[in-house]
Coordinates of N, CA and C in Angstrom, one line a residue:
X1221 N 7.6 -42.4 80.9 CA 8.7 -43.2 80.5 C 8.7 -43.5 79.0
X1222 N 9.8 -43.3 78.4 CA 9.9 -43.6 77.0 C 9.8 -45.1 76.6
X1223 N 9.0 -45.4 75.6 CA 8.8 -46.8 75.2 C 9.6 -47.0 74.0
X1224 N 10.6 -47.9 74.1 CA 11.4 -48.2 72.9 C 10.5 -48.9 71.8
X1225 N 9.5 -49.6 72.2 CA 8.6 -50.3 71.3 C 7.9 -49.2 70.5
X1226 N 7.4 -48.2 71.2 CA 6.6 -47.1 70.5 C 7.5 -46.4 69.5
X1227 N 8.8 -46.2 69.9 CA 9.8 -45.6 69.0 C 9.9 -46.4 67.7
X1228 N 10.0 -47.7 67.9 CA 10.2 -48.6 66.7 C 9.0 -48.6 65.8
X1229 N 7.8 -48.5 66.4 CA 6.6 -48.4 65.6 C 6.5 -47.2 64.8
X1230 N 6.9 -46.0 65.4 CA 6.8 -44.7 64.7 C 7.9 -44.7 63.6
X1231 N 9.1 -45.3 63.9 CA 10.2 -45.2 62.9 C 10.1 -46.3 61.8
X1232 N 9.2 -47.2 62.0 CA 9.1 -48.4 61.1 C 8.6 -47.9 59.7
X1233 N 9.3 -48.3 58.7 CA 9.0 -47.9 57.3 C 7.6 -48.4 56.9
X1234 N 7.1 -49.4 57.7 CA 5.8 -50.0 57.3 C 4.6 -49.2 58.1
X1235 N 5.0 -48.3 58.9 CA 4.0 -47.4 59.5 C 3.2 -46.7 58.4
X1236 N 1.9 -46.8 58.4 CA 1.2 -46.3 57.2 C 1.1 -44.7 57.1
X1237 N 2.2 -44.1 57.0 CA 2.2 -42.6 57.0 C 2.6 -42.1 55.6
X1238 N 2.6 -42.9 54.6 CA 2.8 -42.5 53.2 C 4.2 -42.2 52.7
X1239 N 5.2 -42.4 53.5 CA 6.5 -42.1 53.1 C 7.0 -42.9 51.9
X1240 N 6.5 -44.1 51.8 CA 7.0 -45.0 50.7 C 6.7 -44.4 49.3
X1241 N 5.8 -43.5 49.2 CA 5.5 -42.9 47.9 C 6.4 -41.7 47.5
X1242 N 7.3 -41.4 48.4 CA 8.2 -40.2 48.2 C 9.7 -40.6 48.3
X1243 N 10.5 -40.0 47.4 CA 11.9 -40.4 47.3 C 12.8 -39.5 48.0
X1244 N 12.3 -38.4 48.6 CA 13.2 -37.4 49.2 C 14.2 -36.7 48.3
X1245 N 13.8 -36.6 47.0 CA 14.7 -35.9 46.1 C 15.5 -36.9 45.3
X1246 N 15.5 -38.2 45.7 CA 16.4 -39.1 45.0 C 16.0 -39.4 43.5
X1247 N 14.7 -39.3 43.2 CA 14.4 -39.6 41.8 C 15.0 -38.6 40.9
X1248 N 14.9 -37.3 41.3 CA 15.4 -36.2 40.4 C 17.0 -36.3 40.4
X1249 N 17.6 -36.7 41.5 CA 19.0 -36.8 41.6 C 19.5 -38.0 40.7
X1250 N 18.8 -39.1 40.7 CA 19.1 -40.2 39.8 C 19.1 -39.8 38.4
X1251 N 18.0 -39.1 38.0 CA 17.8 -38.7 36.6 C 18.9 -37.7 36.2
X1252 N 19.4 -36.9 37.1 CA 20.4 -35.9 36.8 C 21.8 -36.5 36.8
X1253 N 21.9 -37.8 37.3 CA 23.2 -38.4 37.3 C 24.0 -38.1 38.6
X1254 N 23.3 -37.6 39.6 CA 24.0 -37.3 40.8 C 24.0 -38.5 41.8
X1255 N 23.1 -39.4 41.6 CA 23.2 -40.7 42.3 C 23.3 -41.8 41.3
X1256 N 24.4 -42.5 41.3 CA 24.6 -43.6 40.4 C 25.0 -44.9 41.0
X1257 N 25.4 -44.8 42.3 CA 25.8 -46.0 43.0 C 25.8 -45.8 44.5
X1258 N 26.2 -46.7 45.3 CA 26.2 -46.6 46.7 C 27.0 -45.4 47.3
X1259 N 28.1 -45.1 46.6 CA 29.0 -44.0 47.1 C 28.3 -42.7 46.9
X1260 N 27.7 -42.5 45.8 CA 27.0 -41.2 45.5 C 25.7 -41.1 46.3
X1261 N 25.1 -42.3 46.6 CA 23.9 -42.3 47.4 C 24.2 -41.8 48.8
X1262 N 25.4 -42.3 49.3 CA 25.8 -41.9 50.7 C 26.1 -40.4 50.7
X1263 N 26.7 -39.9 49.7 CA 26.9 -38.4 49.7 C 25.7 -37.6 49.7
X1264 N 24.7 -38.1 48.9 CA 23.4 -37.4 48.8 C 22.7 -37.5 50.1
X1265 N 22.7 -38.6 50.7 CA 22.0 -38.8 52.0 C 22.6 -38.0 53.1
X1266 N 23.9 -37.9 53.1 CA 24.6 -37.1 54.1 C 24.3 -35.6 54.0
X1267 N 24.3 -35.2 52.7 CA 24.0 -33.8 52.5 C 22.5 -33.5 52.9
X1268 N 21.6 -34.3 52.6 CA 20.2 -34.1 52.9 C 20.0 -34.2 54.5
X1269 N 20.7 -35.1 55.1 CA 20.6 -35.2 56.6 C 21.0 -33.9 57.3
X1270 N 22.1 -33.3 56.8 CA 22.7 -32.1 57.6 C 22.0 -30.8 57.2
X1271 N 21.1 -30.9 56.2 CA 20.4 -29.7 55.8 C 18.9 -29.8 56.1
X1272 N 18.1 -30.3 55.1 CA 16.7 -30.5 55.3 C 16.4 -31.4 56.5
X1273 N 17.2 -32.4 56.7 CA 17.0 -33.4 57.8 C 17.2 -32.7 59.2
X1274 N 18.2 -31.9 59.4 CA 18.4 -31.2 60.6 C 17.2 -30.3 60.9
X1275 N 16.8 -29.5 59.9 CA 15.7 -28.6 60.1 C 14.4 -29.3 60.5
X1276 N 14.1 -30.4 59.8 CA 12.9 -31.1 60.0 C 12.9 -31.8 61.4
X1277 N 14.1 -32.3 61.8 CA 14.3 -33.0 63.0 C 14.1 -32.0 64.2
X1278 N 14.5 -30.8 64.0 CA 14.3 -29.8 65.1 C 12.9 -29.4 65.2
X1279 N 12.2 -29.3 64.1 CA 10.7 -29.0 64.2 C 10.0 -30.1 64.9
X1280 N 10.3 -31.4 64.6 CA 9.7 -32.5 65.3 C 10.0 -32.5 66.8
X1281 N 11.3 -32.3 67.1 CA 11.6 -32.2 68.5 C 10.9 -31.1 69.3
X1282 N 10.8 -30.0 68.6 CA 10.0 -28.9 69.3 C 8.6 -29.2 69.5
X1283 N 8.0 -29.9 68.5 CA 6.6 -30.3 68.7 C 6.4 -31.4 69.8
X1284 N 7.4 -32.3 69.9 CA 7.4 -33.3 71.0 C 7.5 -32.6 72.3
X1285 N 8.2 -31.5 72.4 CA 8.4 -30.8 73.7 C 7.2 -30.0 74.1
X1286 N 6.2 -29.9 73.1 CA 5.0 -29.1 73.4 C 5.0 -27.7 73.0
X1287 N 5.9 -27.3 72.2 CA 5.9 -25.9 71.6 C 4.6 -25.7 70.8
X1288 N 4.2 -24.5 70.6 CA 3.0 -24.2 69.9 C 3.0 -24.8 68.5
X1289 N 2.1 -25.7 68.2 CA 2.2 -26.4 66.8 C 1.8 -25.4 65.7
X1290 N 1.0 -24.4 66.0 CA 0.7 -23.5 64.9 C 1.9 -22.6 64.5
X1291 N 2.6 -22.2 65.6 CA 3.8 -21.4 65.3 C 4.9 -22.3 64.6
X1292 N 4.9 -23.6 65.0 CA 5.9 -24.5 64.4 C 5.5 -24.7 62.9
X1293 N 4.2 -24.8 62.6 CA 3.8 -25.0 61.2 C 4.2 -23.8 60.4
X1294 N 4.1 -22.6 60.9 CA 4.5 -21.4 60.2 C 6.0 -21.4 60.1
X1295 N 6.7 -21.8 61.1 CA 8.2 -21.9 61.0 C 8.6 -22.9 59.9
X1296 N 7.9 -24.0 59.8 CA 8.2 -25.0 58.8 C 7.9 -24.4 57.4
X1297 N 6.8 -23.6 57.2 CA 6.6 -23.0 55.9 C 7.7 -22.0 55.6
X1298 N 8.2 -21.3 56.5 CA 9.2 -20.3 56.3 C 10.6 -20.9 55.9
X1299 N 10.7 -22.2 56.3 CA 12.0 -22.9 56.1 C 11.9 -23.8 54.8
X1300 N 10.7 -23.7 54.1 CA 10.5 -24.6 52.9 C 10.2 -23.7 51.7
X1301 N 11.2 -23.2 51.0 CA 10.9 -22.2 50.0 C 10.2 -22.8 48.7
X1302 N 10.4 -24.1 48.6 CA 9.8 -24.8 47.4 C 8.3 -25.1 47.6
X1303 N 7.4 -24.5 46.7 CA 6.0 -24.8 46.8 C 5.7 -26.3 46.7
X1304 N 6.5 -27.0 45.9 CA 6.3 -28.5 45.7 C 6.6 -29.2 47.0
X1305 N 7.7 -28.8 47.7 CA 8.1 -29.5 48.9 C 7.1 -29.1 50.0
X1306 N 6.6 -27.9 50.0 CA 5.6 -27.5 51.0 C 4.3 -28.4 50.8
X1307 N 3.9 -28.6 49.6 CA 2.7 -29.4 49.3 C 3.0 -30.9 49.7
X1308 N 4.2 -31.4 49.4 CA 4.5 -32.7 49.8 C 4.5 -32.9 51.3
X1309 N 5.1 -31.9 52.0 CA 5.2 -32.0 53.5 C 3.8 -32.0 54.1
X1310 N 2.9 -31.2 53.5 CA 1.5 -31.2 54.1 C 0.7 -32.5 53.7
X1311 N 1.0 -33.0 52.6 CA 0.3 -34.3 52.2 C 0.8 -35.4 53.1
X1312 N 2.1 -35.4 53.3 CA 2.7 -36.4 54.3 C 2.2 -36.2 55.7
X1313 N 2.0 -34.9 56.1 CA 1.5 -34.6 57.4 C 0.0 -35.1 57.5
X1314 N -0.8 -35.0 56.5 CA -2.1 -35.4 56.5 C -2.2 -36.9 56.7
X1315 N -1.3 -37.6 56.0 CA -1.3 -39.1 56.1 C -0.8 -39.5 57.5
X1316 N 0.3 -38.8 57.9 CA 0.8 -39.1 59.3 C -0.3 -38.9 60.3
X1317 N -1.1 -37.9 60.1 CA -2.1 -37.5 61.1 C -3.1 -38.7 61.2
X1318 N -3.5 -39.2 60.0 CA -4.5 -40.3 60.0 C -3.9 -41.5 60.8
X1319 N -2.7 -41.8 60.5 CA -2.1 -43.0 61.1 C -1.9 -42.8 62.6
X1320 N -1.5 -41.6 63.0 CA -1.2 -41.3 64.4 C -2.5 -41.3 65.2
X1321 N -3.5 -40.7 64.7 CA -4.8 -40.6 65.5 C -5.4 -42.0 65.7
X1322 N -5.1 -42.9 64.7 CA -5.6 -44.2 64.9 C -4.8 -45.0 65.9
X1323 N -3.5 -44.7 66.0 CA -2.6 -45.4 66.8 C -2.5 -44.9 68.2
X1324 N -2.3 -43.6 68.3 CA -2.2 -42.9 69.6 C -3.2 -41.7 69.7
X1325 N -4.5 -42.0 69.9 CA -5.5 -40.9 69.9 C -5.2 -39.9 71.0
X1326 N -5.3 -38.6 70.7 CA -5.1 -37.6 71.8 C -5.7 -36.3 71.3
X1327 N -6.1 -35.4 72.3 CA -6.7 -34.2 71.9 C -5.9 -33.3 71.1
X1328 N -4.5 -33.3 71.3 CA -3.6 -32.4 70.5 C -3.7 -32.8 69.0
X1329 N -3.7 -34.1 68.7 CA -3.8 -34.5 67.3 C -5.1 -34.1 66.7
X1330 N -6.2 -34.3 67.5 CA -7.5 -33.9 67.0 C -7.6 -32.4 66.7
X1331 N -7.0 -31.6 67.6 CA -7.1 -30.1 67.4 C -6.3 -29.7 66.2
X1332 N -5.1 -30.3 66.0 CA -4.3 -30.0 64.9 C -5.0 -30.4 63.6
X1333 N -5.6 -31.6 63.6 CA -6.3 -32.0 62.4 C -7.4 -31.1 62.0
X1334 N -8.1 -30.6 63.0 CA -9.2 -29.7 62.8 C -8.7 -28.3 62.2
X1335 N -7.6 -27.9 62.7 CA -7.0 -26.6 62.3 C -6.4 -26.6 60.9
X1336 N -5.9 -27.8 60.6 CA -5.2 -28.0 59.3 C -5.9 -29.1 58.5
X1337 N -7.1 -29.0 58.0 CA -7.7 -30.1 57.3 C -7.0 -30.5 56.0
X1338 N -6.1 -29.7 55.5 CA -5.4 -30.1 54.3 C -4.0 -30.6 54.7
X1339 N -3.7 -30.6 56.0 CA -2.5 -31.2 56.5 C -1.5 -30.2 57.0
X1340 N -1.0 -30.4 58.2 CA 0.1 -29.6 58.8 C 1.4 -30.2 58.3
X1341 N 2.5 -29.5 58.5 CA 3.8 -30.0 58.0 C 4.1 -31.3 58.7
X1342 N 4.6 -32.3 58.0 CA 4.8 -33.6 58.5 C 5.7 -33.7 59.8
X1343 N 6.8 -33.0 59.9 CA 7.6 -33.1 61.1 C 6.8 -32.6 62.4
X1344 N 6.0 -31.6 62.2 CA 5.2 -31.1 63.3 C 4.2 -32.2 63.8
X1345 N 3.5 -32.8 62.8 CA 2.6 -33.9 63.2 C 3.4 -35.1 63.8
X1346 N 4.5 -35.4 63.3 CA 5.3 -36.5 63.8 C 5.7 -36.2 65.3
X1347 N 6.1 -35.0 65.5 CA 6.5 -34.6 66.9 C 5.4 -34.7 67.9
X1348 N 4.2 -34.3 67.5 CA 3.0 -34.4 68.4 C 2.6 -35.9 68.5
X1349 N 2.8 -36.7 67.5 CA 2.5 -38.1 67.6 C 3.5 -38.8 68.5
X1350 N 4.7 -38.4 68.5 CA 5.7 -38.9 69.4 C 5.4 -38.6 70.8
X1351 N 4.9 -37.4 71.0 CA 4.5 -36.9 72.4 C 3.3 -37.8 72.9
X1352 N 2.4 -38.0 72.0 CA 1.2 -38.8 72.3 C 1.6 -40.3 72.6
X1353 N 2.7 -40.7 72.0 CA 3.2 -42.1 72.2 C 4.1 -42.2 73.5
X1354 N 4.3 -41.1 74.2 CA 5.1 -41.1 75.3 C 6.6 -41.0 75.0
X1355 N 6.9 -40.5 73.8 CA 8.3 -40.3 73.4 C 8.8 -38.9 73.7
X1356 N 10.1 -38.7 73.7 CA 10.6 -37.4 73.9 C 11.2 -36.7 72.7
X1357 N 11.7 -35.5 72.8 CA 12.2 -34.8 71.6 C 13.4 -35.5 70.9
X1358 N 14.3 -36.1 71.7 CA 15.3 -36.9 71.0 C 14.8 -38.0 70.1
X1359 N 13.8 -38.7 70.7 CA 13.1 -39.8 69.9 C 12.5 -39.2 68.6
X1360 N 11.8 -38.1 68.7 CA 11.2 -37.6 67.5 C 12.3 -37.2 66.5
X1361 N 13.3 -36.6 67.0 CA 14.4 -36.1 66.1 C 15.1 -37.3 65.4
X1362 N 15.3 -38.4 66.2 CA 15.9 -39.6 65.6 C 15.0 -40.2 64.5
X1363 N 13.7 -40.2 64.7 CA 12.7 -40.7 63.7 C 12.9 -39.9 62.4
X1364 N 12.9 -38.6 62.5 CA 13.1 -37.7 61.3 C 14.4 -37.9 60.7
X1365 N 15.5 -38.0 61.5 CA 16.8 -38.1 60.9 C 16.9 -39.4 60.1
X1366 N 16.3 -40.5 60.7 CA 16.3 -41.8 60.0 C 15.5 -41.7 58.7
X1367 N 14.3 -41.2 58.7 CA 13.5 -41.2 57.5 C 14.1 -40.3 56.5
X1368 N 14.9 -39.3 56.9 CA 15.5 -38.4 55.9 C 16.5 -39.1 55.0
X1369 N 17.1 -40.2 55.5 CA 18.1 -40.9 54.7 C 17.5 -42.3 54.2
X1370 N 16.6 -42.8 55.0 CA 16.1 -44.1 54.6 C 15.2 -44.0 53.4
X1371 N 14.4 -42.9 53.3 CA 13.6 -42.7 52.1 C 14.3 -42.7 50.8
X1372 N 15.4 -41.9 50.7 CA 16.2 -41.9 49.4 C 16.9 -43.2 49.2
X1373 N 17.3 -43.9 50.3 CA 18.0 -45.2 50.1 C 17.1 -46.2 49.6
X1374 N 15.9 -46.3 50.1 CA 14.9 -47.3 49.6 C 14.5 -46.9 48.2
X1375 N 14.3 -45.7 47.9 CA 13.9 -45.3 46.6 C 14.9 -45.6 45.5
X1376 N 16.2 -45.4 45.9 CA 17.3 -45.7 45.0 C 17.4 -47.2 44.6
X1377 N 17.0 -48.1 45.5 CA 17.0 -49.5 45.2 C 16.0 -49.7 44.1
X1378 N 14.9 -49.0 44.1 CA 13.9 -49.2 43.0 C 14.3 -48.5 41.8
X1379 N 14.9 -47.3 41.9 CA 15.2 -46.5 40.7 C 16.4 -47.0 39.9
X1380 N 17.4 -47.5 40.7 CA 18.6 -48.0 40.0 C 18.8 -49.5 40.1
X1381 N 17.9 -50.2 40.7 CA 18.1 -51.6 41.0 C 19.4 -51.8 41.8
X1382 N 19.6 -50.8 42.7 CA 20.8 -50.9 43.5 C 20.7 -52.1 44.5
X1383 N 21.8 -52.8 44.7 CA 21.8 -53.9 45.7 C 21.2 -53.4 47.0
X1384 N 20.1 -54.0 47.5 CA 19.6 -53.5 48.8 C 20.5 -53.7 50.0
X1385 N 21.5 -54.7 49.9 CA 22.5 -54.8 50.9 C 23.4 -53.6 51.0
X1386 N 23.7 -53.1 49.8 CA 24.6 -51.9 49.7 C 23.8 -50.7 50.3
X1387 N 22.5 -50.5 49.9 CA 21.7 -49.4 50.4 C 21.6 -49.5 51.9
X1388 N 21.4 -50.6 52.5 CA 21.4 -50.8 53.9 C 22.7 -50.5 54.6
X1389 N 23.8 -50.8 53.9 CA 25.1 -50.5 54.5 C 25.3 -49.0 54.5
X1390 N 24.8 -48.3 53.5 CA 24.9 -46.8 53.5 C 24.2 -46.3 54.8
X1391 N 23.0 -46.8 55.1 CA 22.3 -46.3 56.3 C 23.1 -46.6 57.5
X1392 N 23.6 -47.8 57.6 CA 24.4 -48.2 58.8 C 25.6 -47.3 59.0
X1393 N 26.3 -46.9 58.0 CA 27.5 -46.1 58.1 C 27.1 -44.7 58.4
X1394 N 25.9 -44.3 58.1 CA 25.4 -42.9 58.5 C 24.8 -42.8 59.9
X1395 N 24.8 -43.9 60.6 CA 24.2 -43.9 62.0 C 24.8 -42.9 62.9
X1396 N 26.1 -42.8 63.0 CA 26.7 -41.8 63.9 C 26.3 -40.4 63.5
X1397 N 26.2 -40.1 62.2 CA 25.8 -38.8 61.8 C 24.3 -38.5 62.1
X1398 N 23.5 -39.5 62.0 CA 22.1 -39.4 62.4 C 22.0 -39.1 63.9
X1399 N 22.8 -39.8 64.7 CA 22.8 -39.5 66.1 C 23.1 -38.0 66.4
X1400 N 24.2 -37.5 65.8 CA 24.6 -36.2 66.0 C 23.6 -35.2 65.6
X1401 N 22.9 -35.4 64.4 CA 21.9 -34.5 64.0 C 20.7 -34.5 64.9
X1402 N 20.3 -35.7 65.4 CA 19.2 -35.7 66.3 C 19.5 -35.0 67.6
X1403 N 20.7 -35.1 68.1 CA 21.1 -34.4 69.4 C 21.1 -32.9 69.2
X1404 N 21.7 -32.5 68.0 CA 21.7 -31.1 67.7 C 20.3 -30.5 67.6
X1405 N 19.4 -31.3 66.9 CA 18.0 -30.8 66.7 C 17.3 -30.7 68.1
X1406 N 17.4 -31.7 68.9 CA 16.8 -31.6 70.2 C 17.3 -30.5 71.1
X1407 N 18.6 -30.3 71.0 CA 19.2 -29.2 71.8 C 18.6 -27.8 71.4
X1408 N 18.5 -27.6 70.1 CA 18.0 -26.4 69.5 C 16.5 -26.2 69.9
X1409 N 15.8 -27.3 69.9 CA 14.3 -27.2 70.2 C 14.1 -26.8 71.6
X1410 N 15.0 -27.2 72.5 CA 14.9 -26.8 73.9 C 15.1 -25.3 74.1
X1411 N 15.7 -24.6 73.2 CA 15.9 -23.2 73.3 C 14.8 -22.4 72.8
X1412 N 13.8 -23.0 72.2 CA 12.6 -22.3 71.7 C 12.6 -22.2 70.2
X1413 N 11.4 -21.8 69.7 CA 11.2 -21.8 68.2 C 12.2 -20.9 67.5
X1414 N 12.5 -19.8 68.0 CA 13.4 -18.8 67.3 C 14.8 -19.4 67.2
X1415 N 15.1 -20.4 68.0 CA 16.5 -21.0 67.9 C 16.5 -22.2 67.0
X1416 N 15.4 -22.6 66.4 CA 15.4 -23.7 65.5 C 16.3 -23.5 64.3
X1417 N 17.0 -24.5 63.8 CA 17.9 -24.3 62.6 C 17.1 -24.1 61.4
X1418 N 17.7 -23.5 60.4 CA 17.1 -23.2 59.1 C 18.0 -23.6 58.0
X1419 N 18.7 -24.7 58.2 CA 19.7 -25.2 57.2 C 18.9 -25.5 55.9
X1420 N 19.5 -25.0 54.8 CA 18.8 -25.1 53.5 C 19.6 -26.0 52.5
X1421 N 18.9 -26.5 51.5 CA 19.5 -27.3 50.5 C 18.9 -26.8 49.2
X1422 N 19.4 -25.7 48.6 CA 18.8 -25.1 47.4 C 18.6 -26.0 46.2
X1423 N 19.6 -26.9 46.1 CA 19.5 -27.8 44.9 C 18.3 -28.8 45.1
X1424 N 18.0 -29.2 46.3 CA 16.8 -30.0 46.5 C 15.5 -29.2 46.2
X1425 N 15.5 -27.9 46.6 CA 14.3 -27.1 46.3 C 14.2 -26.9 44.7
X1426 N 15.2 -26.7 44.0 CA 15.2 -26.5 42.6 C 14.7 -27.8 41.9
X1427 N 15.3 -28.9 42.3 CA 15.0 -30.2 41.6 C 13.6 -30.6 42.0
X1428 N 13.1 -30.2 43.2 CA 11.7 -30.6 43.6 C 10.7 -29.9 42.7
X1429 N 11.0 -28.7 42.3 CA 10.1 -28.0 41.4 C 10.1 -28.6 40.0
X1430 N 11.3 -29.0 39.6 CA 11.4 -29.6 38.3 C 10.7 -31.0 38.3
X1431 N 10.9 -31.7 39.3 CA 10.3 -33.1 39.5 C 8.8 -33.0 39.5
X1432 N 8.2 -32.0 40.1 CA 6.8 -31.8 40.2 C 6.1 -31.6 38.8
X1433 N 6.9 -31.1 37.9 CA 6.4 -30.8 36.5 C 6.6 -32.0 35.6
X1434 N 7.2 -33.0 36.0 CA 7.4 -34.2 35.1 C 6.1 -34.8 34.8
X1435 N 5.8 -35.1 33.5 CA 4.5 -35.8 33.2 C 4.4 -37.2 33.7
X1436 N 5.6 -37.9 33.8 CA 5.6 -39.3 34.3 C 6.7 -39.4 35.4
X1437 N 6.4 -39.9 36.5 CA 7.4 -40.1 37.6 C 7.0 -41.3 38.5
X1438 N 7.9 -41.9 39.1 CA 7.7 -43.0 39.9 C 7.2 -42.6 41.3
X1439 N 7.8 -41.5 41.8 CA 7.5 -41.1 43.2 C 6.8 -39.7 43.2
X1440 N 6.1 -39.4 44.3 CA 5.3 -38.2 44.4 C 6.3 -37.0 44.6
X1441 N 7.4 -37.2 45.2 CA 8.4 -36.1 45.4 C 9.8 -36.7 45.5

């Protein structure tokens, strides 16, 4: 039986999985002038949700369903052309693994941690953590969809001193889109690894490489 409380714990921004240190591409977008206010933040988040967000949500849903995590990690690598984003995903996966193993200990997480000491891709770890918590593929997909947009929104409050009420309103207005993305991701995951979406966001890949080379930055990615 799915636990709504477990879902809230996993999706909580205070869950110690390291996401607060990452902007989801927002820092580079702010510097480039593509995010300047709540309206442009909403456009950025919507674009990220339907590309990188959909892909990551489907990976998490597939992991929650019990698909081969090693094949899913390879699939995540193939869908992440930017070395900087691959490194960030594995770093986040390593931190998510630590938090998940302390919260919902299970042999699957232990085996994955042993196989990927430098970290598996974060959506794969999140999906297995969701499974360990008694959650289903839709739950895992919803977690990823939410973090896909909440990360940039929270970062933009710090980067632009954007009114946090406006940032929260952006997230609320994106709720129907998050639901649709989570449903699409879970449906694809049920069809197998080969059916997982590979939606891309080339500009996020390009700016991630540029951001990684900055000598001074507020966020890790």
